[in-house]
C-alpha positions as MATLAB code, in Angstrom:
seq = 'XXXXXXXXXXXXXXXXXXXXXXXXXXXXXXXXXXXXXXXXXXXXXXXXXXXXXXXXXXXXXXXXXXXXXXXXXXXXXXXXXXXXXXXXXXXXXXXXXXXXXXXXXXXXXXXXXXXXXXXXXXXXXXXXXXXXXXXXXXXXXXXXXXXXXXXXXXXXXXXXXXXXXXXXXXXXXXXXXXXXXXXXXXXXXXXXXXXXXXXXXXXXXXXXXXXXXXXXXXXXXXXXXXXXXXXXXXXXXXXXXXXXXXXXXXXXXXXXXXXXXXXXXXXXXXXXXXXXXXXXXXXXXXXXXXXXXXXXXXXXXXXXXXXXXXXXXXXXXXXXXXXXXXXXXXXXXXXXXXXXXXXXXXXXXXXXXXXXXXXXXXXXXXXXXXXXXXXXXXXXXXXXXXXXXXXXXXXXXXXXXXXXXXXXXXXXXXXXXXXXXXXXXXXXXXXXXXXXXXXXXXX';
ca = [
      -0.014   -0.085   -0.077;
       1.302    3.450   -0.995;
       2.060    5.613    2.046;
       2.610    9.423    1.831;
       3.176   12.353    4.239;
       0.183   14.371    3.045;
      -3.147   13.517    0.770;
      -5.403   16.343   -0.305;
      -8.672   14.415   -1.006;
     -11.051   14.975   -3.735;
     -10.389   18.501   -4.651;
     -10.746   20.245   -7.979;
      -7.011   20.029   -9.219;
      -5.939   22.747  -11.467;
      -3.791   21.447  -14.279;
      -2.547   23.154  -17.426;
      -5.274   21.632  -19.502;
      -8.180   22.194  -17.119;
      -9.710   21.220  -13.964;
     -10.096   17.532  -12.711;
     -11.340   16.223   -9.530;
      -8.470   14.112   -8.002;
      -6.314   13.289   -5.001;
      -2.931   14.750   -4.693;
      -0.280   13.257   -2.577;
       3.065   14.581   -1.195;
       5.975   12.517    0.043;
       9.374   13.975    1.266;
       8.532   17.438    0.269;
       7.620   16.457   -3.280;
       4.482   15.785   -5.244;
       4.312   11.887   -5.351;
       0.984   11.300   -7.017;
      -2.046   12.716   -8.689;
      -5.231   10.795   -9.238;
      -7.541    8.284   -7.420;
      -5.746    7.452   -4.240;
      -8.409    5.937   -2.268;
      -6.254    3.042   -1.339;
      -3.430    4.987   -0.078;
      -2.430    6.037    3.301;
      -0.981    9.234    4.790;
       0.183   10.745    8.053;
      -2.303   13.523    7.333;
      -5.267   13.580    4.961;
      -7.248   16.769    4.156;
     -10.779   16.819    2.697;
     -10.813   19.140   -0.129;
     -14.023   18.319   -1.653;
     -15.476   21.473   -3.066;
     -12.139   23.265   -3.026;
      -9.760   24.092   -5.834;
      -6.262   22.757   -5.565;
      -3.726   25.180   -7.535;
      -0.049   24.885   -7.818;
       1.694   26.965   -5.082;
       1.137   30.625   -6.181;
       4.173   32.909   -6.576;
       4.383   36.747   -6.379;
       7.482   37.457   -8.560;
       7.599   41.281   -7.639;
       7.854   42.290   -3.836;
       9.835   44.720   -1.992;
      10.276   43.302    1.748;
      12.294   46.432    2.835;
      14.518   44.151    4.708;
      17.311   45.514    5.269;
      15.512   48.753    5.820;
      12.478   49.896    8.114;
      11.205   47.314   10.405;
       8.367   49.643   11.225;
       7.281   49.328    7.557;
       8.068   45.733    6.709;
      10.475   42.883    7.267;
      11.304   39.406    5.674;
       9.307   37.944    8.710;
       6.244   39.969    8.359;
       6.089   40.363    4.618;
       6.371   36.432    4.047;
       3.675   35.940    6.747;
       1.456   38.241    4.970;
       2.302   36.027    1.703;
       1.211   32.794    3.089;
      -1.875   34.243    4.794;
      -2.529   35.379    1.311;
      -2.037   32.048   -0.305;
       1.365   32.453   -1.683;
       4.158   29.777   -1.416;
       7.123   31.925   -2.898;
       7.865   35.590   -3.587;
      10.863   37.331   -5.290;
      12.414   40.121   -3.332;
      13.486   43.238   -5.019;
      17.149   44.689   -4.223;
      16.341   48.522   -3.464;
      16.816   47.976    0.254;
      18.862   49.815    2.595;
      21.571   49.040    1.831;
      20.787   47.979   -1.623;
      21.749   44.317   -2.712;
      24.460   44.993   -5.230;
      27.253   42.766   -4.343;
      28.074   39.192   -3.107;
      28.593   40.178    0.610;
      25.136   41.783    0.870;
      23.590   38.986   -1.157;
      25.076   36.372    1.107;
      23.876   38.294    4.160;
      20.395   38.628    2.581;
      20.209   34.946    2.002;
      21.419   34.021    5.515;
      18.754   36.185    6.929;
      15.909   34.152    5.477;
      16.731   31.174    7.767;
      14.336   30.721   10.516;
      12.558   34.038    9.597;
      10.726   33.440    6.075;
       7.591   31.792    6.084;
       7.456   31.113    2.428;
      10.210   30.353   -0.112;
      12.110   33.506   -1.270;
      14.063   34.360   -4.505;
      16.309   37.235   -4.630;
      17.057   39.935   -7.116;
      20.389   41.773   -7.499;
      20.474   45.403   -8.318;
      22.481   46.746  -11.289;
      24.353   50.051  -10.896;
      26.774   52.066  -12.889;
      29.564   50.858  -10.581;
      28.894   47.151  -10.368;
      28.534   46.300  -13.984;
      31.748   44.341  -14.121;
      30.473   42.111  -11.524;
      26.905   41.446  -12.794;
      27.869   38.323  -14.798;
      29.078   36.641  -11.680;
      26.108   37.947   -9.566;
      23.546   36.679  -11.738;
      24.720   33.189  -11.253;
      24.999   33.361   -7.393;
      22.681   31.039   -5.712;
      18.934   31.861   -5.301;
      19.283   34.988   -7.704;
      16.248   35.195   -9.804;
      17.472   38.247  -12.005;
      19.434   41.173  -12.274;
      16.970   44.295  -11.695;
      17.670   47.412  -13.744;
      15.845   50.653  -12.677;
      15.821   52.511  -16.077;
      13.685   55.374  -14.552;
      13.757   56.727  -11.022;
      11.646   55.127   -8.471;
      12.157   54.252   -4.654;
      15.677   53.878   -3.610;
      18.963   55.152   -5.410;
      19.541   52.289   -7.989;
      19.462   53.656  -11.479;
      20.963   53.127  -14.859;
      19.242   55.431  -17.210;
      21.680   56.096  -20.097;
      22.039   54.098  -23.308;
      25.831   53.427  -22.823;
      25.654   51.962  -19.415;
      22.272   49.987  -20.250;
      24.067   48.495  -23.076;
      27.020   47.554  -20.885;
      24.628   45.859  -18.428;
      23.136   43.974  -21.256;
      26.695   42.603  -22.480;
      27.556   41.729  -18.818;
      25.961   38.297  -18.668;
      23.257   36.259  -20.330;
      20.180   35.593  -18.166;
      17.155   37.464  -18.455;
      17.243   40.921  -17.051;
      14.330   42.580  -15.175;
      13.639   46.089  -16.007;
      11.546   49.048  -14.520;
      10.929   50.809  -17.779;
      10.367   54.475  -17.725;
      12.366   57.133  -19.562;
      14.385   58.991  -16.837;
      15.095   61.964  -19.373;
      11.309   62.560  -19.955;
      10.553   62.152  -16.303;
      13.086   64.988  -15.379;
      11.954   67.322  -18.138;
       8.295   67.114  -17.279;
       8.922   67.578  -13.553;
       8.919   71.294  -13.504;
       5.461   71.376  -14.983;
       4.009   70.379  -11.500;
       3.989   71.927   -8.099;
       3.646   70.672   -4.617;
       0.073   70.158   -3.338;
      -1.418   69.508   -6.794;
      -4.006   66.658   -6.865;
      -2.600   63.267   -6.742;
      -4.035   62.384  -10.140;
      -1.220   64.433  -11.694;
       1.008   61.439  -11.035;
      -0.220   59.788  -14.209;
       0.272   62.943  -16.168;
       3.803   63.385  -15.020;
       4.725   59.795  -15.592;
       2.669   59.586  -18.569;
       2.131   57.062  -21.458;
       4.897   58.311  -23.650;
       7.339   58.292  -20.521;
       6.483   54.490  -20.253;
       6.628   53.860  -24.037;
       9.935   55.554  -24.617;
      11.442   53.486  -21.909;
      10.453   50.336  -23.307;
      11.310   51.215  -26.954;
      14.874   52.107  -25.909;
      15.307   48.967  -23.885;
      13.917   46.809  -26.647;
      16.344   48.536  -29.313;
      19.421   47.811  -26.902;
      18.101   44.146  -26.242;
      17.785   43.495  -29.767;
      21.405   44.819  -30.522;
      22.880   42.808  -27.738;
      20.589   39.763  -27.984;
      19.946   39.895  -24.494;
      16.572   38.610  -23.034;
      14.445   41.062  -21.255;
      11.525   40.972  -18.836;
       9.615   44.206  -18.618;
       7.926   44.630  -15.088;
       4.803   46.153  -14.462;
       3.605   47.111  -18.131;
       1.085   49.895  -17.530;
       0.073   51.089  -20.996;
      -1.652   49.660  -23.988;
       0.874   51.008  -26.295;
       3.713   49.155  -24.610;
       1.597   45.750  -24.686;
       1.124   46.348  -28.345;
       4.722   47.179  -28.943;
       6.059   44.210  -26.966;
       3.994   41.772  -29.113;
       6.629   42.258  -31.820;
       9.622   41.248  -29.439;
       8.286   37.855  -28.167;
      11.381   36.116  -29.209;
      13.508   38.287  -26.827;
      11.063   39.885  -24.217;
       8.527   38.723  -21.714;
       6.371   41.004  -19.720;
       4.548   41.319  -16.201;
       1.230   43.219  -15.519;
       0.478   44.181  -11.988;
      -2.783   43.302  -10.135;
      -3.209   47.112   -9.617;
      -3.118   47.700  -13.286;
      -5.845   44.925  -13.796;
      -8.038   46.342  -10.963;
      -7.808   50.012  -10.318;
      -8.251   52.947  -12.690;
      -7.572   56.788  -12.227;
     -10.691   57.275  -10.076;
      -8.529   55.789   -7.228;
      -6.652   59.012   -7.091;
      -9.797   60.933   -6.039;
     -10.856   58.242   -3.615;
      -7.608   57.200   -2.100;
      -5.174   60.192   -2.555;
      -1.661   59.114   -1.573;
      -2.755   55.550   -1.213;
      -3.130   55.328   -5.055;
       0.183   56.578   -5.845;
       2.781   54.010   -7.339;
       5.302   53.848  -10.301;
       4.519   53.272  -12.949;
       1.193   55.247  -12.052;
      -2.475   53.716  -12.113;
      -4.044   54.886  -15.477;
      -7.362   55.149  -16.980;
      -9.808   52.471  -18.077;
      -8.266   52.283  -21.573;
      -5.134   50.807  -20.366;
      -6.857   48.506  -17.897;
      -8.981   47.091  -20.656;
      -5.894   46.581  -22.716;
      -4.147   44.766  -19.824;
      -6.963   42.400  -19.806;
      -6.921   41.858  -23.558;
      -3.393   40.920  -23.223;
      -3.974   38.650  -20.405;
      -6.550   36.853  -22.572;
      -4.366   36.454  -25.729;
      -1.320   35.436  -23.838;
       0.877   38.443  -24.098;
       1.118   38.635  -20.361;
       3.639   36.187  -18.924;
       2.984   36.724  -15.097;
       1.111   38.925  -12.671;
       2.801   40.498   -9.656;
       1.715   42.809   -6.823;
       4.792   45.042   -6.689;
       4.225   45.028   -2.854;
       6.013   48.248   -1.751;
       4.883   49.322    1.649;
       5.486   52.903    3.175;
       4.458   54.377    6.414;
       1.066   56.237    6.586;
       3.098   59.477    7.163;
       5.034   58.911    3.975;
       1.869   58.239    1.875;
       0.110   61.161    3.310;
       2.507   63.718    2.387;
       1.297   66.216   -0.306;
       2.071   65.156   -3.975;
       4.540   64.822   -5.582;
       6.451   64.258   -2.384;
       3.970   61.323   -1.612;
       5.864   58.245   -1.238;
       5.378   55.767   -4.244;
       4.259   52.236   -3.586;
       1.322   50.224   -2.392;
       0.999   47.034   -0.497;
      -0.242   43.952   -2.096;
       1.362   40.692   -1.219;
      -1.454   39.539    1.220;
      -4.133   40.545   -1.220;
      -3.077   39.714   -4.527;
      -4.536   36.179   -4.475;
      -7.927   37.070   -3.059;
      -8.298   39.774   -5.831;
      -7.288   37.626   -8.703;
      -9.557   34.976   -7.523;
     -12.285   37.657   -7.415;
     -11.476   38.266  -11.151;
     -11.863   34.657  -11.982;
     -15.238   34.740  -10.279;
     -16.294   37.722  -12.328;
     -15.307   35.705  -15.450;
     -12.313   37.838  -16.562;
      -9.987   34.662  -16.518;
     -10.006   31.139  -15.704;
      -8.318   29.233  -12.816;
      -5.790   27.492  -15.157;
      -4.875   30.931  -16.573;
      -4.425   32.339  -13.050;
      -2.148   29.128  -12.128;
      -0.212   30.050  -15.392;
       0.118   33.828  -14.649;
       1.173   33.182  -10.940;
       2.697   29.767  -11.211;
       4.046   28.422  -14.479;
       4.770   31.828  -15.911;
       7.037   33.274  -13.153;
       8.770   29.864  -12.821;
       9.453   30.020  -16.798;
      10.528   33.569  -16.878;
      12.914   33.380  -14.133;
      13.893   29.590  -14.366;
      12.762   28.604  -10.847;
      13.310   24.801  -10.522;
      10.426   22.568   -9.491;
       7.985   25.309   -8.909;
       4.735   26.522  -10.516;
       3.144   23.295  -11.550;
       1.316   20.465  -10.030;
       3.395   17.660  -11.414;
       4.944   14.501   -9.901;
       8.531   15.341   -8.649;
       7.939   18.964   -8.454;
       8.002   20.787   -4.922;
       4.832   19.893   -2.971;
       3.647   23.532   -2.853;
       0.019   24.104   -3.189;
      -2.589   26.966   -2.819;
      -5.980   25.721   -1.685;
      -8.950   28.019   -2.398;
     -12.672   28.194   -1.781;
     -14.153   29.781   -5.012;
     -17.672   29.989   -2.969;
     -16.061   31.847    0.016;
     -17.079   35.578   -0.090;
     -15.044   37.805    2.428;
     -14.205   41.660    2.452;
     -10.628   42.723    2.778;
     -10.086   44.574    5.938;
      -7.082   46.487    7.301;
      -7.112   44.509   10.470;
      -6.293   41.467    8.634;
      -2.995   43.037    7.079;
      -0.012   41.759    9.057;
       2.591   44.231    7.345;
       3.445   46.758   10.066;
       2.661   49.675    7.849;
      -1.030   48.471    8.491;
      -2.841   49.639    5.343;
      -4.095   48.308    1.961;
      -5.370   50.179   -1.048;
      -8.086   47.478   -1.338;
      -9.663   47.909    2.061;
     -13.466   47.213    1.715;
     -13.190   45.274   -1.619;
     -15.468   42.331   -1.382;
     -14.063   39.123   -3.030;
     -15.531   36.007   -4.267;
     -12.837   33.412   -3.770;
     -10.424   33.196   -0.970;
      -7.263   31.127    0.021;
      -7.969   28.499    2.473;
      -4.725   26.621    2.802;
      -1.081   27.439    1.818;
       1.239   24.255    1.833;
       4.926   24.386    1.242;
       6.996   21.208    0.634;
       3.919   19.273    2.114;
       3.700   21.253    5.214;
       0.333   23.126    5.804;
       1.755   26.573    6.686;
      -1.711   28.455    6.688;
      -5.145   26.955    7.200;
      -8.258   29.063    7.420;
      -6.387   32.305    8.380;
      -4.200   30.571   10.949;
      -0.381   30.564   10.391;
       0.921   27.170   11.660;
       4.116   25.998   12.867;
       7.412   27.938   12.638;
       8.920   29.857    9.779;
      10.559   27.126    7.301;
      10.826   29.117    3.989;
      13.971   28.532    1.930;
      15.790   30.365   -0.871;
      14.442   29.352   -4.273;
      16.819   27.667   -6.635;
      16.965   28.791  -10.211;
      18.278   27.362  -13.275;
      21.988   28.612  -14.258;
      22.855   29.496  -10.851;
      25.069   28.071   -8.221;
      23.440   25.631   -5.655;
      23.593   27.059   -1.982;
];
């Protein structure tokens, strides 16, 4: 008789080709069987009838602010938020204080995950104009998901904005580079047009469509010249999505949950709590983002979880801190989009499982397949619940989605066969590990 560590019984298992009623078994941290397992035994059996069993969902774009300001976020609180929200892994950005730009800081960041992280974590390394010579080595360090380039100014002091240095970055290594794509020259040229205290909706006028499209066109021209694969983060405009469709041999792209959910009315309703880079835009761009989700142009969806203190968010624009929380709310909101008929559960699993794993080369992640890590997100598509700030565990304590009523909710987060969240309760002790990627060293 087969014996496993955990069996999820009778759930609607979300596979790439559709949804099947099946059992799923995990042994020694890996998926060991999928199918009719009525004769098998396990140390733990969980009844999943009426629930949907998805591959462990990944948020490939978070800022855990660690090292940084523990009053805003830490690895411990951010990853706890992740598992409460149904995520099994997150990929953490390098614009911390200090920034992750060399081997010593990367080693310290990796070591700081042990016994603290609730979910698995991949690590970005930041490119600067002064570390270009080391990037080819840094991208192959253990647990590095990608080199991150800020081609337009955002939070932190990492930036490579000029063509000469961008091309040098692209020629230093061969893995896919992740880009914040806005044109810094246009940003700075337009800045004098605006004055302190102007309405927050001017944020999308300052960082306008042309600013985003210019940045992406420049990056694609350089990527074509150097033949270096690119991943354009948080694509926010219809124009960019159309333009990038001509570069599918070279470029992948991400769209944020915010750009699938919010339009410019958020500035009038939320004020500084709607300010992010690139900005929330009007409904035309939201509709274009959904069209790109439907036709396959979007490779993955992330939250760009970027917490700030309330004080920093409530400063008059344009001194309002740019960035919104999202790691705890992305799964409920994406499930709500499924319930509204905007995408299917298999497409959600593709955008937040298979897609991130493919783009970044995460090994044994993102699919329900025998031999893969036993990472599972179990959801109840009939559960209706309102997002409340009292639920948010990030120390900053706020969410731009407070009051949003979701149909569909994460019920269990399972990492390597261990149930780490069940019905809003975080279980056990933090046991997250660094994610392993193809073409990197093994830690």
